[in-house]
Tab-separated table of C-alpha atoms in Angstrom:
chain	number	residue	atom	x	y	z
A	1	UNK	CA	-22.138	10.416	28.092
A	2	UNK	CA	-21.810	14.218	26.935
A	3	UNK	CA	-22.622	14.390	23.113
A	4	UNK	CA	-21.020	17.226	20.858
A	5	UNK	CA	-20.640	20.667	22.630
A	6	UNK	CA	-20.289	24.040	21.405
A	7	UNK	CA	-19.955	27.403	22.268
A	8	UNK	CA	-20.507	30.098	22.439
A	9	UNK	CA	-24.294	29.473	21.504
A	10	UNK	CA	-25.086	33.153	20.121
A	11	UNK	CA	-22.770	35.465	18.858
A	12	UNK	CA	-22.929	38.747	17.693
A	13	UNK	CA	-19.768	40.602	15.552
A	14	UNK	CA	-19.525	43.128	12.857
A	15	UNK	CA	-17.938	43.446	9.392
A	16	UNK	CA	-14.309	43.368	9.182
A	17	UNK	CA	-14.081	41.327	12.508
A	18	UNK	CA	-12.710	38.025	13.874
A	19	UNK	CA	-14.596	35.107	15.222
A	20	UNK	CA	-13.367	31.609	17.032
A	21	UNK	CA	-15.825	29.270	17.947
A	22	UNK	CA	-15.272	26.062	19.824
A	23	UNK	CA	-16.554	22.146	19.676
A	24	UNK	CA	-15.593	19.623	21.922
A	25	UNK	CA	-16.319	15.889	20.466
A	26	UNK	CA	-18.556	13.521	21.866
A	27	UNK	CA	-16.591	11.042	23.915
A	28	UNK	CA	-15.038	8.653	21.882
A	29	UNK	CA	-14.687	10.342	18.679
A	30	UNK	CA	-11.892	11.505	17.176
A	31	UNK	CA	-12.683	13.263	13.867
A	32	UNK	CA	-14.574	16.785	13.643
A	33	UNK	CA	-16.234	18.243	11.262
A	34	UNK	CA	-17.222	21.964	10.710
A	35	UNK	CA	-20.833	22.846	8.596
A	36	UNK	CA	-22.333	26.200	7.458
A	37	UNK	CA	-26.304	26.266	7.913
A	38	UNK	CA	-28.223	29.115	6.491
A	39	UNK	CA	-31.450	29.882	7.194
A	40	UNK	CA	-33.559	27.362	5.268
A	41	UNK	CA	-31.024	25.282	3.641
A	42	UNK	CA	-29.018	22.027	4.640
A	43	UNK	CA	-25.354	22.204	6.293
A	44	UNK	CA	-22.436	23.263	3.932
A	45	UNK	CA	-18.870	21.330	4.423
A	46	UNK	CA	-16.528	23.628	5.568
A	47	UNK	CA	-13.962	21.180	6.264
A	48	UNK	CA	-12.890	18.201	8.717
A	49	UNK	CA	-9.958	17.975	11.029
A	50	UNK	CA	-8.668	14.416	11.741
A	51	UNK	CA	-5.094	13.700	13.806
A	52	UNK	CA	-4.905	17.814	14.305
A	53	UNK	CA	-4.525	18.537	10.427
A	54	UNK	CA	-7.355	19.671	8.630
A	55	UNK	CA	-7.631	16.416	5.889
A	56	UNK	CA	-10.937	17.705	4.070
A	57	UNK	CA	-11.919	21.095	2.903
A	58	UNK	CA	-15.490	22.475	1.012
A	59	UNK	CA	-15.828	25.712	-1.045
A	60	UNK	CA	-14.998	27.909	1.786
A	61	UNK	CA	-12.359	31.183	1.343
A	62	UNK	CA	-9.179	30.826	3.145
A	63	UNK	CA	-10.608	33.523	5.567
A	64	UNK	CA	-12.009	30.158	7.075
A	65	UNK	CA	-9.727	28.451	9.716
A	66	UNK	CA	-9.568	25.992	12.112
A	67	UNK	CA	-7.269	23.770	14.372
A	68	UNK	CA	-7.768	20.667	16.537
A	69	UNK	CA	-6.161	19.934	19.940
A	70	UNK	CA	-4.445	16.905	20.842
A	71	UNK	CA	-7.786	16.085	23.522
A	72	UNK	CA	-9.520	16.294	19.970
A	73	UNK	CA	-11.640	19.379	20.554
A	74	UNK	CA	-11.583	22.277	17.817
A	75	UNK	CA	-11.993	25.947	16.704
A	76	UNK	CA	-13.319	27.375	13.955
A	77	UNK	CA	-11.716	30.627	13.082
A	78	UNK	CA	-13.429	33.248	10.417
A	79	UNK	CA	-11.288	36.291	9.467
A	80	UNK	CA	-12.820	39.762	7.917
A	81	UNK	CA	-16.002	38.667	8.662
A	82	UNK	CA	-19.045	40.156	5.772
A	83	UNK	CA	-22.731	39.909	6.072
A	84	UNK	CA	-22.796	36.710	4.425
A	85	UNK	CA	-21.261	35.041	7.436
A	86	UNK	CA	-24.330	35.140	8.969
A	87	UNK	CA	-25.727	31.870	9.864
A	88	UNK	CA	-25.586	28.921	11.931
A	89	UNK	CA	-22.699	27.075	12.665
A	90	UNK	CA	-22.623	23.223	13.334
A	91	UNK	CA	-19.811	21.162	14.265
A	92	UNK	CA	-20.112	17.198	14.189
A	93	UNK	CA	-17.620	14.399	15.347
A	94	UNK	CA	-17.091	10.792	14.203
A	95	UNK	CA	-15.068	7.900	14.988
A	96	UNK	CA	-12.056	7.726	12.382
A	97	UNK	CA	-11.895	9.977	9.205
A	98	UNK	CA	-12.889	7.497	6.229
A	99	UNK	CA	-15.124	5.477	8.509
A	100	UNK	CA	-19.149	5.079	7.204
A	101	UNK	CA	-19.859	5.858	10.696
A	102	UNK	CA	-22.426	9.021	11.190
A	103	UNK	CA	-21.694	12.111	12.732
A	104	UNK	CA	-23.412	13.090	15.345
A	105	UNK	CA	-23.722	17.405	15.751
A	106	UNK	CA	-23.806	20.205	18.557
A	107	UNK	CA	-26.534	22.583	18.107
A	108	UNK	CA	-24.507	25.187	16.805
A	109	UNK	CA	-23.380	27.990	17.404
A	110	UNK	CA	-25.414	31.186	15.819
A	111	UNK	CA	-23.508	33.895	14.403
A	112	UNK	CA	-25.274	37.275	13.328
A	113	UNK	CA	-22.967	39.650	11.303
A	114	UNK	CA	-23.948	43.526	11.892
B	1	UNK	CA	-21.281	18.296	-9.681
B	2	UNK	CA	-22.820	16.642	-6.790
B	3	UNK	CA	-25.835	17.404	-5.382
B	4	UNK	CA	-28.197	16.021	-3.349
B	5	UNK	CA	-32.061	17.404	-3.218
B	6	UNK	CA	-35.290	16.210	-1.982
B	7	UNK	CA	-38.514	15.933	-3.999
B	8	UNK	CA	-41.009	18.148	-1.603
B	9	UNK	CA	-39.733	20.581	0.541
B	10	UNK	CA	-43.282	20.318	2.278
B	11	UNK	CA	-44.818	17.616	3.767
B	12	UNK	CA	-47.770	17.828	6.266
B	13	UNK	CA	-49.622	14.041	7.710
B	14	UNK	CA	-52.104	13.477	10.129
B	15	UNK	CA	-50.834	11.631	13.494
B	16	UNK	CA	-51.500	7.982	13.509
B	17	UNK	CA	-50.331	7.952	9.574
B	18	UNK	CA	-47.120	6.522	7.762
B	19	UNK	CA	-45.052	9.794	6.382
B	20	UNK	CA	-42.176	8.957	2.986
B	21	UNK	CA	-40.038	11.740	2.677
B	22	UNK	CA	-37.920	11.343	-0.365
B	23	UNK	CA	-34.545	12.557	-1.827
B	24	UNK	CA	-33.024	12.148	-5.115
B	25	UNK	CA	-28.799	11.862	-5.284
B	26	UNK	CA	-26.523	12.353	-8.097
B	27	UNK	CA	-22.988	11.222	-7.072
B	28	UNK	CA	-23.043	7.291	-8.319
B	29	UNK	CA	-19.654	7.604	-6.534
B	30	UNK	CA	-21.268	7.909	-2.974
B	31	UNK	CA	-21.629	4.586	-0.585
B	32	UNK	CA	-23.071	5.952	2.601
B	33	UNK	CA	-26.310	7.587	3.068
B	34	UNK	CA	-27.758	8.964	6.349
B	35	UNK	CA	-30.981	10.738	7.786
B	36	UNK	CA	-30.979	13.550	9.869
B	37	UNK	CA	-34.037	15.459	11.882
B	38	UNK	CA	-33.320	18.546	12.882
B	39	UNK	CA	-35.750	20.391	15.337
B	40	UNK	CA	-36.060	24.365	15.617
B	41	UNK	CA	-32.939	25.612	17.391
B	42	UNK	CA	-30.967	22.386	17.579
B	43	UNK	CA	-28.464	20.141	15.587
B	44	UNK	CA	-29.002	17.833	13.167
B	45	UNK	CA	-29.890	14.515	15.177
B	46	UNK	CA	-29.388	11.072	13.412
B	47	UNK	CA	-32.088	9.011	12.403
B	48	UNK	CA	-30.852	6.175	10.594
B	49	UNK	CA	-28.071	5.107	8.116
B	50	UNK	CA	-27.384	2.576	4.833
B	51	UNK	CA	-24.558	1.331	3.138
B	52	UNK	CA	-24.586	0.808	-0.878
B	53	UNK	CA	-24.554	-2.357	-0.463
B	54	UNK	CA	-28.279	-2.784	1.098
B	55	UNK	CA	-31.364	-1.417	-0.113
B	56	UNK	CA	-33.067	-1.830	3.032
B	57	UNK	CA	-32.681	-1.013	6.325
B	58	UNK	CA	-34.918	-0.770	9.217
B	59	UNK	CA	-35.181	0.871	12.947
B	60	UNK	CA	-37.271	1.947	15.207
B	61	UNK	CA	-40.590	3.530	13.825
B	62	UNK	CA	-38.266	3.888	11.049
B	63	UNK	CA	-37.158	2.416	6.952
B	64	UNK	CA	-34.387	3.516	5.217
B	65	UNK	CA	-35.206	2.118	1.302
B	66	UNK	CA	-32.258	3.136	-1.149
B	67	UNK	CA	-32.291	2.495	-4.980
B	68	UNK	CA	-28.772	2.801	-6.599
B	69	UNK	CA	-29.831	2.268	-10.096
B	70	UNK	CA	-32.665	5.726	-10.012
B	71	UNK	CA	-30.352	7.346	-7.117
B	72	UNK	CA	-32.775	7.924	-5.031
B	73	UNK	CA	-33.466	7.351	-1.202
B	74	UNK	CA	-36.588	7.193	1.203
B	75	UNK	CA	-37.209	7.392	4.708
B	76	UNK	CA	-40.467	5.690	5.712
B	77	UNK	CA	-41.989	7.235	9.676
B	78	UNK	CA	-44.621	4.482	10.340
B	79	UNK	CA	-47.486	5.773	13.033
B	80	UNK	CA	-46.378	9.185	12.615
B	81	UNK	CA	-46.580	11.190	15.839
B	82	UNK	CA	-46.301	14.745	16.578
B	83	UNK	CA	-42.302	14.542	18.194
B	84	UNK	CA	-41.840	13.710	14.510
B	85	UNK	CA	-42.808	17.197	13.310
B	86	UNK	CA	-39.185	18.633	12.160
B	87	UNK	CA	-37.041	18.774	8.844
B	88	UNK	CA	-35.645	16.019	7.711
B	89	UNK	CA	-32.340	15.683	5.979
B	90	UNK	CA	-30.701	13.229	3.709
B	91	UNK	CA	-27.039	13.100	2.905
B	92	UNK	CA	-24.773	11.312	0.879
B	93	UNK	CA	-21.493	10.662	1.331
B	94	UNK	CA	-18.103	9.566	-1.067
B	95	UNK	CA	-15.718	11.670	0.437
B	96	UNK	CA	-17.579	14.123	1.988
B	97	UNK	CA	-20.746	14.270	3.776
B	98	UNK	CA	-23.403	16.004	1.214
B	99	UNK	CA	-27.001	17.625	2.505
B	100	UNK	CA	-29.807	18.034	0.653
B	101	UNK	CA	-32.248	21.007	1.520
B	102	UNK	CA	-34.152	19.010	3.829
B	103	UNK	CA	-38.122	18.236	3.931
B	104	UNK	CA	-40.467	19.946	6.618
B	105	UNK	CA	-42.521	17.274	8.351
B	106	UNK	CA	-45.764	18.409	9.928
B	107	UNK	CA	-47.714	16.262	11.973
B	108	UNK	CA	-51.042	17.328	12.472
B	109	UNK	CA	-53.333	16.043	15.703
């Protein structure tokens, strides 16, 4: 039973550029969730995509996107990327949107801005 | 505003002992609290959960004790071992899942 994937695992860009990175669910689930980890600090909300629409959304800038395909996989999209960006990027699925069920997460994806 | 923090962001235990890690919440709204360890280079990786409803909740190795009317929650590691060494995560949840800035865990032989 495959858990969460992502890819790519590393990534490098540079200022001004565009980024997509992908999650598939683990089997089962239905609801993903995108999270900003910086070095030393817990996972930020980015927001959570539940029946393809994006339902929930953090204190992220519109440059942050995303999208969810009917087999209930999902991209994360980051436009004009800045230095900030930098980080680690986690993606979690659950079983129904408003559930108390936990997530369960990929191991990220790591994105260093240039 | 929410928030969700933990009380030491350091905590180092010789193997064989019981570890409490502890967080403090602030949302009285939130109903759902989880653990998370999360080992060098991977994803968070669930521990254990509780409902608002409990105050106690036990699994493997592992206690869950939560206390609505101080907000604050515990995880208890009994015979500590060194697989446990990692950072340890608590989040709350209302609508959205919340993380603290998570506890280092050292487990030393």
């Amino acid at each position: 039973d495959a858990g969460v994937t992502q890819s790519p695992t590393h990534l490098i860009k540079t200022r001004g550029q565009q980024v997509t990175l992908r999650c598939s669910p683990k089997s089962g689930h239905d609801t993903v969730s995108w999270y900003q980890q910086a070095l030393g600090q817990g996972p930020q909300f980015i927001f959570q995509y539940y029946e393809e629409e994006e339902r929930q959304r953090g204190n992220f800038p519109d440059r942050f996107s995303g999208h969810q395909f009917p087999n209930y996989s999902s991209e994360l999209n980051v436009n004009a990327l800045l230095l900030g960006d930098s980080a680690l990027y986690l993606c979690a699925s659950s079983w129904g949107q408003g559930a108390r069920q936990p997530q369960h997460f990929g191991d990220g994806t790591r994105l260093s801005i240039l | 505003g929410e928030s969700v923090g933990l009380h030491l962001p350091t905590l180092s235990v010789q193997e064989g002992d019981n570890s409490i890690i502890n967080c403090a919440y602030s949302n009285s709204a939130s109903d759902y609290f989880i653990w998370y360890k999360q080992e060098s280079g991977k994803g968070p990786q669930f521990i254990i959960d509780i409902r608002s409803n409990m105050d106690k909740r036990q699994g493997q190795r592992v206690t869950v004790l939560l206390n609505k009317t101080v907000k604050h929650l515990s995880l208890q590691i009994a015979a500590t071992q060194p697989g446990d060494s990692a950072v340890y995560f608590c989040a709350e949840k209302s609508e959205k899942l919340v993380f603290g800035k998570g506890t280092k865990l050292t487990v030393n032989p």
